[in-house]
GROMACS .gro file of C-alpha atoms in nm:
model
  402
    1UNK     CA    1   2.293  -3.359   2.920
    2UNK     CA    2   1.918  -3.334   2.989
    3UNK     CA    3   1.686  -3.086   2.825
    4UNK     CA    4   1.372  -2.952   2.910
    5UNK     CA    5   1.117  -2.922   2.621
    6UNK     CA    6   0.951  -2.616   2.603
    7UNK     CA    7   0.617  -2.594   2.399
    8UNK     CA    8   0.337  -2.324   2.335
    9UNK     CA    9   0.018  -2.388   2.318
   10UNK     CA   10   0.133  -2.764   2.315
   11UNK     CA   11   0.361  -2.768   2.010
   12UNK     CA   12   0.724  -2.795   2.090
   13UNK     CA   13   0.981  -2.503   1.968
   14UNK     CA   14   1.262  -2.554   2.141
   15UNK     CA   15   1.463  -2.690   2.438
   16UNK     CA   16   1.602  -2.557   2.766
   17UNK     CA   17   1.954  -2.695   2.862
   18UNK     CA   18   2.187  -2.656   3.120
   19UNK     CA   19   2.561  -2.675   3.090
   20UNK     CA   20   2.694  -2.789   3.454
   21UNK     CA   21   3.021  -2.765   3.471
   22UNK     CA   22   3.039  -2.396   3.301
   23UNK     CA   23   2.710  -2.308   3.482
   24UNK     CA   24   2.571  -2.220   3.110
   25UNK     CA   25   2.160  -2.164   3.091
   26UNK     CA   26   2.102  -2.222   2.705
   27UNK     CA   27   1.759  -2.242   2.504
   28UNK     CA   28   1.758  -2.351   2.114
   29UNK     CA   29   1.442  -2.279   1.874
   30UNK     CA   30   1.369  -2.637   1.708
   31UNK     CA   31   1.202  -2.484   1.448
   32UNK     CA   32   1.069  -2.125   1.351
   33UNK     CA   33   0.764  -2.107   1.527
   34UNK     CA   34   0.581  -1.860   1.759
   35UNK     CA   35   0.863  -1.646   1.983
   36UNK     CA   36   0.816  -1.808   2.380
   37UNK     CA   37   0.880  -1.459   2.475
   38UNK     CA   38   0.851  -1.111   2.350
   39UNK     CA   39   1.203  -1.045   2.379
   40UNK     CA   40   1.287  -1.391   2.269
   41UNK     CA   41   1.178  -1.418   1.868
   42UNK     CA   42   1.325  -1.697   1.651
   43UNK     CA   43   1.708  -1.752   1.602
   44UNK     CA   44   1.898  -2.019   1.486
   45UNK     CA   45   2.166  -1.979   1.724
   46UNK     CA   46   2.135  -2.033   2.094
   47UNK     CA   47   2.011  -1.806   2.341
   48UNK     CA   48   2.289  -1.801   2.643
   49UNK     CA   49   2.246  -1.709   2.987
   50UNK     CA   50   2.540  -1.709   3.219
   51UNK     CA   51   2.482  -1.874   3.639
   52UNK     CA   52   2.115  -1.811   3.588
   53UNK     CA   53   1.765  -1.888   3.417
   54UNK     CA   54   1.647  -1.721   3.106
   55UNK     CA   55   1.425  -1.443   3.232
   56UNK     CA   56   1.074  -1.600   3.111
   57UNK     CA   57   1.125  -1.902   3.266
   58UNK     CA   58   1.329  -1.744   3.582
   59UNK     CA   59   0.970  -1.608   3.638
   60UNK     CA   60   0.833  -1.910   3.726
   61UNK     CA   61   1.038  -1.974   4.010
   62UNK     CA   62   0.960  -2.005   4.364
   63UNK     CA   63   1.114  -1.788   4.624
   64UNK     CA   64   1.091  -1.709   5.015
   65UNK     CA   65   0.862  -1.994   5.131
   66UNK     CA   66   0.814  -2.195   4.887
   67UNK     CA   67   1.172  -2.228   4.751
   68UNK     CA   68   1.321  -2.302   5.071
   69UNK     CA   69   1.024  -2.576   5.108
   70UNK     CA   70   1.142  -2.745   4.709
   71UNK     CA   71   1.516  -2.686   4.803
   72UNK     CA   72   1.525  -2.889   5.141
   73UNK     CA   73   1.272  -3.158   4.973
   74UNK     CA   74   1.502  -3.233   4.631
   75UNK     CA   75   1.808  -3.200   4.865
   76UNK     CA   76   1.713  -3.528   4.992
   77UNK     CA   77   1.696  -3.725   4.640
   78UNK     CA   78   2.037  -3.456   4.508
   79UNK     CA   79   2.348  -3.387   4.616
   80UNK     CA   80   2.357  -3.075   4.443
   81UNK     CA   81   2.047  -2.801   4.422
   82UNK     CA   82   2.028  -2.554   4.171
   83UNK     CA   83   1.764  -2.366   3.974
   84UNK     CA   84   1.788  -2.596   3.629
   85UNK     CA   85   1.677  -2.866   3.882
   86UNK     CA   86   1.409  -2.674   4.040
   87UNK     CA   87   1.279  -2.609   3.755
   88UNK     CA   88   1.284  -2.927   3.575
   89UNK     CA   89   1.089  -3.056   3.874
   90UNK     CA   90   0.791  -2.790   3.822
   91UNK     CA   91   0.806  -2.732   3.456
   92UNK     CA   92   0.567  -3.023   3.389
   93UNK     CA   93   0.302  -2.950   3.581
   94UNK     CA   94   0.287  -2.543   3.488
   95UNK     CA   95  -0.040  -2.428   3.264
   96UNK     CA   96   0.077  -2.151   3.064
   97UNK     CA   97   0.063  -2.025   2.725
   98UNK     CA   98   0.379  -2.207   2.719
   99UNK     CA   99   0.448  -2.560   2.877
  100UNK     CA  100   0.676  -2.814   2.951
  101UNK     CA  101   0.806  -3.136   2.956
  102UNK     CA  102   1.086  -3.234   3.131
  103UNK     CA  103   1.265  -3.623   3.285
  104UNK     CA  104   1.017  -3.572   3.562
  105UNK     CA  105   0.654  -3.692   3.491
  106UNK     CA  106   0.370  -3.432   3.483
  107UNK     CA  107   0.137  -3.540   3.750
  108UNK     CA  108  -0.259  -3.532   3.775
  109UNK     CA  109  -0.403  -3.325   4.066
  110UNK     CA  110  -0.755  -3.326   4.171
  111UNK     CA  111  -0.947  -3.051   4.197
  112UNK     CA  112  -1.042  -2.942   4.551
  113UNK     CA  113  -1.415  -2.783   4.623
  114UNK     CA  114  -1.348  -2.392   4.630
  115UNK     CA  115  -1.684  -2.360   4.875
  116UNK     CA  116  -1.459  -2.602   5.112
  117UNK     CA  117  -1.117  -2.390   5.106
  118UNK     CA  118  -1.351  -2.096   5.151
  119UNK     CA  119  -1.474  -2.210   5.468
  120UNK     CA  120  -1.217  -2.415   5.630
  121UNK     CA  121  -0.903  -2.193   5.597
  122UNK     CA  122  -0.676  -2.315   5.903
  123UNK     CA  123  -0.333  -2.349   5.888
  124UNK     CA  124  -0.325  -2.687   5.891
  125UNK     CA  125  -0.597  -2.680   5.592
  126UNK     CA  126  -0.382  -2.457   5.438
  127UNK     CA  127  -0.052  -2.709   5.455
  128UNK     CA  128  -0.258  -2.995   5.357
  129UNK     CA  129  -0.320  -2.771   5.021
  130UNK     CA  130   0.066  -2.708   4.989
  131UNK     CA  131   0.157  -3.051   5.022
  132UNK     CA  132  -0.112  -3.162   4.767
  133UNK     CA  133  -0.057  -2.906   4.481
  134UNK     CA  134   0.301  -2.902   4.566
  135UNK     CA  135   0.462  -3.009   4.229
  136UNK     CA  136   0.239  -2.763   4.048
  137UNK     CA  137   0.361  -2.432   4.272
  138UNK     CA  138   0.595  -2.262   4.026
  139UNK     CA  139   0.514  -1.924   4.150
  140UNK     CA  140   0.670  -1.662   4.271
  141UNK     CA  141   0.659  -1.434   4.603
  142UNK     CA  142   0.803  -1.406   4.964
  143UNK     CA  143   0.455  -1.474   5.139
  144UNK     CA  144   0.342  -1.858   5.214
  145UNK     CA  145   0.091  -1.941   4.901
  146UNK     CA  146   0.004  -2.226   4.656
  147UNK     CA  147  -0.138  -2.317   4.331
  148UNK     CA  148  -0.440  -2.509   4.328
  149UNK     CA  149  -0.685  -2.632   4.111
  150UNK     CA  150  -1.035  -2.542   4.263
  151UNK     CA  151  -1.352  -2.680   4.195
  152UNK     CA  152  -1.615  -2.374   4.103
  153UNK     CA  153  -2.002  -2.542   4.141
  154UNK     CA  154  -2.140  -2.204   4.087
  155UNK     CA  155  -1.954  -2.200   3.699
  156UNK     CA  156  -1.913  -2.555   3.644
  157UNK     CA  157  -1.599  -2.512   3.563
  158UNK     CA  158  -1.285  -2.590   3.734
  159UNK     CA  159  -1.014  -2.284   3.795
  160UNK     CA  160  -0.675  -2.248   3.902
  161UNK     CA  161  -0.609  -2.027   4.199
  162UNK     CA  162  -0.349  -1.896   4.375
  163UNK     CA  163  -0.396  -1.946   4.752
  164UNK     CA  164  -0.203  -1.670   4.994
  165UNK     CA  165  -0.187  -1.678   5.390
  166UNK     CA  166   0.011  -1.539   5.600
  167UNK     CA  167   0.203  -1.572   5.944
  168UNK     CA  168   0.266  -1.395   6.238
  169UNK     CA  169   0.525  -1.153   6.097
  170UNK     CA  170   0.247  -0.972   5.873
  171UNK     CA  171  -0.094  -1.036   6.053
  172UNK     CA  172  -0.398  -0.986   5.818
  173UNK     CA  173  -0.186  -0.992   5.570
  174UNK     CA  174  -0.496  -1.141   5.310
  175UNK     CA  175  -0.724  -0.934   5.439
  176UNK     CA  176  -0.491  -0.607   5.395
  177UNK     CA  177  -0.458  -0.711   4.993
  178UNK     CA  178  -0.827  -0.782   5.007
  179UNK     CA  179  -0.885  -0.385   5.061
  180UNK     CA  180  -0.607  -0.243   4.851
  181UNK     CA  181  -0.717  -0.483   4.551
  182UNK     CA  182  -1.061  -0.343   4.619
  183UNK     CA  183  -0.953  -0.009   4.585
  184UNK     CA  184  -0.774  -0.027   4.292
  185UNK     CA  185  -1.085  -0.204   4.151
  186UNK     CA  186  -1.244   0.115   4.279
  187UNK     CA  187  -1.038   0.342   4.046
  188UNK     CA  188  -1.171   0.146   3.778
  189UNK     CA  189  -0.862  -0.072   3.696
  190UNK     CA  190  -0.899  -0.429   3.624
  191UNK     CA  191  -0.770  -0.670   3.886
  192UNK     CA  192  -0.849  -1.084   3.941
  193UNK     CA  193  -1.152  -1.197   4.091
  194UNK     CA  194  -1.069  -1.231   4.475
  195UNK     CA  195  -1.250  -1.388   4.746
  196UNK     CA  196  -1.158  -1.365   5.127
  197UNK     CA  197  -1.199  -1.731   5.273
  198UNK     CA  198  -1.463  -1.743   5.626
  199UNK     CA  199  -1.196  -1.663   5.915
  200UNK     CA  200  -1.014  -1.431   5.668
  201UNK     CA  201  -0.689  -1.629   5.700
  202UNK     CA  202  -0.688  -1.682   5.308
  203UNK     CA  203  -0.712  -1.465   4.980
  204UNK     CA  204  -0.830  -1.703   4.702
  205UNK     CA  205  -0.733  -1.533   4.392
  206UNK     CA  206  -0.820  -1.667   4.004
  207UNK     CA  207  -0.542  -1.680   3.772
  208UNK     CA  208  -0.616  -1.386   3.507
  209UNK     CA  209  -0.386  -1.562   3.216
  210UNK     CA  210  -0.622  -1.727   3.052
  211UNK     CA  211  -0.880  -1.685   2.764
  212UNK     CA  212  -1.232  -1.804   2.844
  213UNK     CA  213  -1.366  -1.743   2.471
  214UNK     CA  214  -1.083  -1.912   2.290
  215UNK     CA  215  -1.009  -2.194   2.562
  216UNK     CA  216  -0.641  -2.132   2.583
  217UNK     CA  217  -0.385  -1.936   2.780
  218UNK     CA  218  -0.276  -1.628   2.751
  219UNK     CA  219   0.097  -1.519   2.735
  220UNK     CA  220   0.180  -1.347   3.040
  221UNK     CA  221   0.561  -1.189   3.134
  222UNK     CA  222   0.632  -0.972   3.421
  223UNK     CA  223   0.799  -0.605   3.353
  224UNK     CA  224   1.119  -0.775   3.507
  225UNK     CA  225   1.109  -1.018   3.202
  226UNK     CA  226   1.078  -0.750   2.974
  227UNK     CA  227   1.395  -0.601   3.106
  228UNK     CA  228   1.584  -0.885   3.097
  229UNK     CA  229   1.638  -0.915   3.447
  230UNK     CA  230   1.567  -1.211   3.708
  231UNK     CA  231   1.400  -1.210   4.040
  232UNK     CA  232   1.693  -1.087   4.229
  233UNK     CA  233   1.725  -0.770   4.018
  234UNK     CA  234   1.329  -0.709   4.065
  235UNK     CA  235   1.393  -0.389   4.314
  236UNK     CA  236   1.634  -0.257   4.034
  237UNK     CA  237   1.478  -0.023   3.857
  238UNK     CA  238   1.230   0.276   3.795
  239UNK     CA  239   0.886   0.323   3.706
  240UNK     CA  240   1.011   0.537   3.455
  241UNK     CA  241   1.140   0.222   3.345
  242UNK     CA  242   0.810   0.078   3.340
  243UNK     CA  243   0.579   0.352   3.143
  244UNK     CA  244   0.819   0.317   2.833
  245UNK     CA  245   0.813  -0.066   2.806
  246UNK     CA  246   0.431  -0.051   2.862
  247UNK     CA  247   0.409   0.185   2.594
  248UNK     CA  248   0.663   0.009   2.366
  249UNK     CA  249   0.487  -0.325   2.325
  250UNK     CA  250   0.119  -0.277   2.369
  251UNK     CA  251  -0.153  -0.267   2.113
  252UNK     CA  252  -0.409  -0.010   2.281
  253UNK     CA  253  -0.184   0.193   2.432
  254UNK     CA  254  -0.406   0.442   2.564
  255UNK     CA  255  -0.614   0.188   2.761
  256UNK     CA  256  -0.286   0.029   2.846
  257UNK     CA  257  -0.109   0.331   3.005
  258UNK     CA  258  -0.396   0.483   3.166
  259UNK     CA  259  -0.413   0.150   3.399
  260UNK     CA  260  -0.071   0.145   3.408
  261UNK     CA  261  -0.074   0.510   3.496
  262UNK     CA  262  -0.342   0.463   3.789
  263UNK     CA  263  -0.184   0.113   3.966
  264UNK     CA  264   0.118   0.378   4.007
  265UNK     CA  265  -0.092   0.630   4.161
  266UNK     CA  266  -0.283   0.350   4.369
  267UNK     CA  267  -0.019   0.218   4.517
  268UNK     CA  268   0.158   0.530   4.635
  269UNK     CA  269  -0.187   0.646   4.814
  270UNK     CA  270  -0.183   0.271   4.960
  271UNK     CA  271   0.170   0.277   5.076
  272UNK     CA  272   0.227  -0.053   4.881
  273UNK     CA  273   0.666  -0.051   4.881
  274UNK     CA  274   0.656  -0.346   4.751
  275UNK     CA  275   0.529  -0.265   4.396
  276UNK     CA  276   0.858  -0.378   4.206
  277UNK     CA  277   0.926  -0.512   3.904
  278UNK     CA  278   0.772  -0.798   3.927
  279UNK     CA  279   0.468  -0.666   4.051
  280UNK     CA  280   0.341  -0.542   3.690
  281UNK     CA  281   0.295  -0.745   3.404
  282UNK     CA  282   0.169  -0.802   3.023
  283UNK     CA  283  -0.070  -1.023   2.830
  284UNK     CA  284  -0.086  -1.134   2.481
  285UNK     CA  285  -0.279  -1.381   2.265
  286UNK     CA  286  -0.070  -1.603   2.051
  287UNK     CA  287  -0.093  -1.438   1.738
  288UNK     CA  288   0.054  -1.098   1.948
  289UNK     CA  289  -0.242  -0.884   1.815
  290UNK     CA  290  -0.368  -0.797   2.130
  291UNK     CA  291  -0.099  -0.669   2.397
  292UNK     CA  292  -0.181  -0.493   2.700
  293UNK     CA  293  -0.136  -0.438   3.090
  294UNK     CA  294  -0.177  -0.699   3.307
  295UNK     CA  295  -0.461  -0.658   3.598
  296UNK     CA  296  -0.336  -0.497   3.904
  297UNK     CA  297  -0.203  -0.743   4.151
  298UNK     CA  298   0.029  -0.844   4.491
  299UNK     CA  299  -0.135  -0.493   4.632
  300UNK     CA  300  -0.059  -0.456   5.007
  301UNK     CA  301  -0.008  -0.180   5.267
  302UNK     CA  302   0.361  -0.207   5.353
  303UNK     CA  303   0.427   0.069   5.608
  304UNK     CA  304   0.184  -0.095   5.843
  305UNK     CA  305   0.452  -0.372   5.878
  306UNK     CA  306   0.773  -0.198   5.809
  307UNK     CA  307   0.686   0.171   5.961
  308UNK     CA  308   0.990   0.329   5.762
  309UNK     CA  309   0.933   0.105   5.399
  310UNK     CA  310   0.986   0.360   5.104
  311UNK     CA  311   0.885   0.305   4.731
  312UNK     CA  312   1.034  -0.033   4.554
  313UNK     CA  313   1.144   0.171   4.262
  314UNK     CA  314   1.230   0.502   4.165
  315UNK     CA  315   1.050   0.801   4.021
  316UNK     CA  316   1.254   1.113   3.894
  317UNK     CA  317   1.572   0.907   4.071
  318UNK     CA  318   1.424   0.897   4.433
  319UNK     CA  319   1.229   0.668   4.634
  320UNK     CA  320   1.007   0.911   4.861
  321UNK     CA  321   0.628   0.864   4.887
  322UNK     CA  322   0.518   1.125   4.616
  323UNK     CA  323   0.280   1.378   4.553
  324UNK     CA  324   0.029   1.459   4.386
  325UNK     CA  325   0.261   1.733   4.166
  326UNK     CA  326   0.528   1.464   4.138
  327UNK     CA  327   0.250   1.186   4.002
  328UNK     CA  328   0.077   1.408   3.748
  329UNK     CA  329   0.435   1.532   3.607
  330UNK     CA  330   0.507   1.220   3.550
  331UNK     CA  331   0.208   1.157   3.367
  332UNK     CA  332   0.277   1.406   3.139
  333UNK     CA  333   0.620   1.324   3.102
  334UNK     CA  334   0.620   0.938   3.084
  335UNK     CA  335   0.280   0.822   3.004
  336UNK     CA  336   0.193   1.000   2.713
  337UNK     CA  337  -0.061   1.220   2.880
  338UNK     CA  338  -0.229   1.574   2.896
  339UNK     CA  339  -0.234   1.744   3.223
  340UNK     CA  340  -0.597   1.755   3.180
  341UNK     CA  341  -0.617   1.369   3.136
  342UNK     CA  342  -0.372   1.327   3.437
  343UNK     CA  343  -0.569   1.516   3.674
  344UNK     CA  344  -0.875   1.370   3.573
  345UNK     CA  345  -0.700   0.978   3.637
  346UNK     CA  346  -0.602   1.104   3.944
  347UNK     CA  347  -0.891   1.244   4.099
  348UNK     CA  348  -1.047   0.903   4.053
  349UNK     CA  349  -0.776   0.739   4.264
  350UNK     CA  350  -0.824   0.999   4.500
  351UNK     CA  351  -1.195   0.905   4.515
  352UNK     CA  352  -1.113   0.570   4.503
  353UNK     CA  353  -0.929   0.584   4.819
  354UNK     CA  354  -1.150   0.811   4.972
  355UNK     CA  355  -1.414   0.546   4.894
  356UNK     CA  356  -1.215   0.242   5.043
  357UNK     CA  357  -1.176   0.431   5.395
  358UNK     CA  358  -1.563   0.425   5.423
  359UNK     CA  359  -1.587   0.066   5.359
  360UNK     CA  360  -1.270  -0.015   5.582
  361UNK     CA  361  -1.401   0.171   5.841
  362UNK     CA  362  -1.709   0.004   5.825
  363UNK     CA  363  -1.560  -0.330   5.796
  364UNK     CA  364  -1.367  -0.256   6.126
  365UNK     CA  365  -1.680  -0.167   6.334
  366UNK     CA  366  -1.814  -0.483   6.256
  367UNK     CA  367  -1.468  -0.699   6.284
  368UNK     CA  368  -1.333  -0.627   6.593
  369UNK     CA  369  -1.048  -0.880   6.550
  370UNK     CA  370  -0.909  -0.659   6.244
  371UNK     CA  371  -0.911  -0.363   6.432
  372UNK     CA  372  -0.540  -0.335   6.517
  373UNK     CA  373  -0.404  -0.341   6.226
  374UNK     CA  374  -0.696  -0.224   5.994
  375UNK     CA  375  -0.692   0.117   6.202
  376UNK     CA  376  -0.309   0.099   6.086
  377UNK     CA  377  -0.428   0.106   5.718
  378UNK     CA  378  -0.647   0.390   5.799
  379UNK     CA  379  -0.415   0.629   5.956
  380UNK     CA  380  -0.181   0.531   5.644
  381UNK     CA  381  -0.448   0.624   5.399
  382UNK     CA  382  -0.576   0.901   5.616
  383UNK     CA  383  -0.218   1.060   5.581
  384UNK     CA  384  -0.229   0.967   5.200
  385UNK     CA  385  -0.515   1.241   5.163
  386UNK     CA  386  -0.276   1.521   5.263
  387UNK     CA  387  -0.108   1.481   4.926
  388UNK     CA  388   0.243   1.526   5.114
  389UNK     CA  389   0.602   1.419   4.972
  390UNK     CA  390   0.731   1.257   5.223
  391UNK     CA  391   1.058   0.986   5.246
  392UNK     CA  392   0.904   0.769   5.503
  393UNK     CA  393   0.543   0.761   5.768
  394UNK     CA  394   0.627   1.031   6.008
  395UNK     CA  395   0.692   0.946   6.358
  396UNK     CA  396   0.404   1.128   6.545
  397UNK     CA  397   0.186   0.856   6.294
  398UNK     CA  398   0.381   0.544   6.430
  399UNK     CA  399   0.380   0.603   6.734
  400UNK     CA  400   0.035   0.551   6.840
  401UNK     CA  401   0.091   0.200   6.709
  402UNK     CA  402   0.260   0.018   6.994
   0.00000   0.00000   0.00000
């Protein structure tokens, strides 16, 4: 039987196995050392999961693009597939707070010049990219994107980024996140740094898991890991759901649920229905002291794309675009807040989005090519403004579309 061994901050604690024949996902603490996961501390015995990956390392996994790329390329060395495999083949090569070594060898990557992804962003540049920082790609996500180490001149330094495009079935997709990130930035919640590339065919975006000041990663685990729950449950839950775990683990909780509390708000005035479980996350330091909400990211307009998309989750049992009544209620009632407070976070969403219509609509004006669907976004957000509770886009708003 071959194990994977798992280490954080490169000292080994355990091992990952994988019994085949009863389809058994098992991970064993070596010795009583710093928990992998929050919901994961030291036990002597063995930590069982049944047909599928423990959640923190499930999270790691490719889907959509990329997993159908690494399925159809280890198909040709393996008869048989599965996710132990998958991940066996990435584990080495993933920079984390925790890491990995595995009976495949971790391979060195050279960094690529970030000025040159910037301005040569074809698709062709962008499969070259893939196909280079293949082996390192354990990410997760429908839409075609890559890890890749990136070559900063301006800082010296050398950064990994994640690398998104997109194809014909969401058009603009980068530069649609570009504007929603922007506008949560705008409501003064943290996100990564993000850079559009020239022909705005990619959204560069630095990893946010790392500590610059103590040179070394930062734990990170999705709300989905937190639940116990793998990718395929990630549209199986409530944001109710959410505002207690937030609340139950972090260290400055006020901090923490007030940018929890305004990503909610954010991505109901966006129209983002793809804000599931996956979609909000936590970081620690090693020693656990500090604990708080992840920077807002994988923001995108859905509706413009799928004219009927609803919410990803629930709120008060239903999945209807919300107002504002519904939002600050549920600030008071699941995010530890005052009405006054609520109000107050948001009315600077509201300006926020107020804010990111003026720039949109001045980006358009002077990109024609975005105009389609960036006057989309704009009668989305425009209809966000009339604070209306509402299942789906109206019709009369669609139509004008085609």
């Amino acid at each position: 039987m071959k194990n994977i061994d798992v280490l954080v901050q490169n000292s080994k604690v355990g091992q990952l196995f994988f019994e085949n024949e009863s389809n058994i996902y098992g991970f064993n603490y070596t010795n009583d050392a710093s928990p992998i996961s929050l919901t994961m501390p030291y036990k002597p015995s063995s930590y069982k999961w049944k047909n599928r990956l423990h959640p923190i390392f499930d999270m790691n996994m490719p889907e959509g693009y990329l997993f159908e790329i690494f399925k159809n390329f280890l198909n040709k060395e393996h008869q048989r597939v599965d996710d132990f495999l998958i991940f066996s083949y990435l584990a080495p090569n993933i920079q984390s707070r925790l890491t990995f070594k595995s009976w495949f060898e971790e391979e060195k990557f050279d960094s690529i010049d970030l000025d040159e992804i910037l301005q040569n962003d074809s698709e062709e540049s962008f499969l070259s990219i893939l196909k280079h920082f293949l082996h390192r790609s354990a990410i997760s996500g429908i839409q075609p994107k890559t890890l890749a180490l990136l070559n900063d001149k301006n800082s010296l330094s050398t950064k990994e980024y994640i690398i998104k495009t997109w194809g014909s079935e969401y058009p603009d997709l980068a530069l649609n996140e570009y504007f929603c990130l922007k506008a949560i930035e705008k409501a003064n919640v943290p996100i990564p740094n993000i850079m559009l590339s020239k022909n705005k065919n990619f959204l560069v975006v630095e990893r946010f898991n790392y500590d610059k000041k103590k040179d070394e990663f930062l734990g990170f685990e999705e709300i989905l890991v937190l639940l116990g729950k793998n990718k395929d449950e990630k549209y199986d839950g409530s944001y109710e759901q959410i505002a207690k775990i937030v609340y139950s683990v972090t260290t400055d909780k006020t901090t923490s649920m007030k940018n929890l509390y305004k990503t909610i708000v954010m991505n109901y005035l966006l129209k983002n229905g793809d804000a599931h479980l996956k979609n909000f996350g936590i970081l620690y330091d090693n020693e656990f002291e500090n604990v708080e909400f992840a920077p807002a990211y994988d923001v995108v307009n859905t509706v413009v794309y799928m004219f009927k998309d609803r919410p990803a989750l629930s709120m008060f049992g239903k999945r209807v675009w919300s107002d504002k009544n519904t939002l600050l209620k549920f600030a008071t009632l699941h995010c530890y807040m005052s009405t006054r407070e609520a109000q107050a976070y948001y009315s600077e969403c509201l300006n926020a989005l107020e804010e990111i219509i003026y720039d949109l609509e001045k980006y358009i004006s002077e990109n024609i090519d975005f105009k389609k669907i960036g006057h989309r976004v704009l009668d989305v957000w425009k209809f966000s403004l009339k604070d209306l509770k509402v299942k789906e886009l109206p019709s009369e708003i669609i139509r004008n579309w085609n």
